[in-house]
Amino acid sequence: QVQLVESGGGLVQAGDSLRLSCAASGGTFRAYGMGWFRQAPGKEREFVAALYWSGGSTYYADSVKGRFTISRDKAKSMVYLQMNSLKPEDSAVYYCAAAPYGSSRYVQDYAYWGQGTQVTVSS
């Protein structure tokens, strides 16, 4: 069974950086897409970034493009989200997710989810 465990969230000030980590286990992930999503109180879960586990292109929401970077370490089965120049509107619970059939921007394409990690950015 695929398991995803996020870590690295916290309380930071606007302009600061954070790196979120996602430990992936229970699968080979070769054909998977891995994504980060976030959900703020009262809002729907939204796409942040995604990549193919096997390598290649990365994808970002317009709101984070140029500030966030998604990456993965295949040897460690880890996925990361480096977040720079954080803004108060980036505050949310961030979720790591795995899509068995490739990278996607859509929540419904992801079959496996972590428990989430809280990111709070103060102004």
mmCIF file with all atom_site columns, C-alpha atoms in Angstrom, residues 8-12 18 20 117-121:
data_model
loop_
_atom_site.group_PDB
_atom_site.id
_atom_site.type_symbol
_atom_site.label_atom_id
_atom_site.label_alt_id
_atom_site.label_comp_id
_atom_site.label_asym_id
_atom_site.label_entity_id
_atom_site.label_seq_id
_atom_site.pdbx_PDB_ins_code
_atom_site.Cartn_x
_atom_site.Cartn_y
_atom_site.Cartn_z
_atom_site.occupancy
_atom_site.B_iso_or_equiv
_atom_site.pdbx_formal_charge
_atom_site.auth_seq_id
_atom_site.auth_comp_id
_atom_site.auth_asym_id
_atom_site.auth_atom_id
_atom_site.pdbx_PDB_model_num
ATOM 1  C CA . GLY A 1 8   ? 8.618  20.507 6.996  1.00 0.00 ? 8   GLY A CA 1
ATOM 2  C CA . GLY A 1 9   ? 5.688  22.824 7.518  1.00 0.00 ? 9   GLY A CA 1
ATOM 3  C CA . GLY A 1 10  ? 5.706  25.625 10.050 1.00 0.00 ? 10  GLY A CA 1
ATOM 4  C CA . LEU A 1 11  ? 5.159  29.277 10.837 1.00 0.00 ? 11  LEU A CA 1
ATOM 5  C CA . VAL A 1 12  ? 7.295  31.735 8.904  1.00 0.00 ? 12  VAL A CA 1
ATOM 6  C CA . LEU A 1 18  ? 10.512 26.562 3.624  1.00 0.00 ? 18  LEU A CA 1
ATOM 7  C CA . LEU A 1 20  ? 8.496  20.520 2.427  1.00 0.00 ? 20  LEU A CA 1
ATOM 8  C CA . THR A 1 117 ? 1.490  19.652 6.767  1.00 0.00 ? 117 THR A CA 1
ATOM 9  C CA . GLN A 1 118 ? 0.499  23.146 7.852  1.00 0.00 ? 118 GLN A CA 1
ATOM 10 C CA . VAL A 1 119 ? 2.254  26.181 6.408  1.00 0.00 ? 119 VAL A CA 1
ATOM 11 C CA . THR A 1 120 ? 1.457  29.553 7.924  1.00 0.00 ? 120 THR A CA 1
ATOM 12 C CA . VAL A 1 121 ? 2.972  32.744 6.561  1.00 0.00 ? 121 VAL A CA 1
#
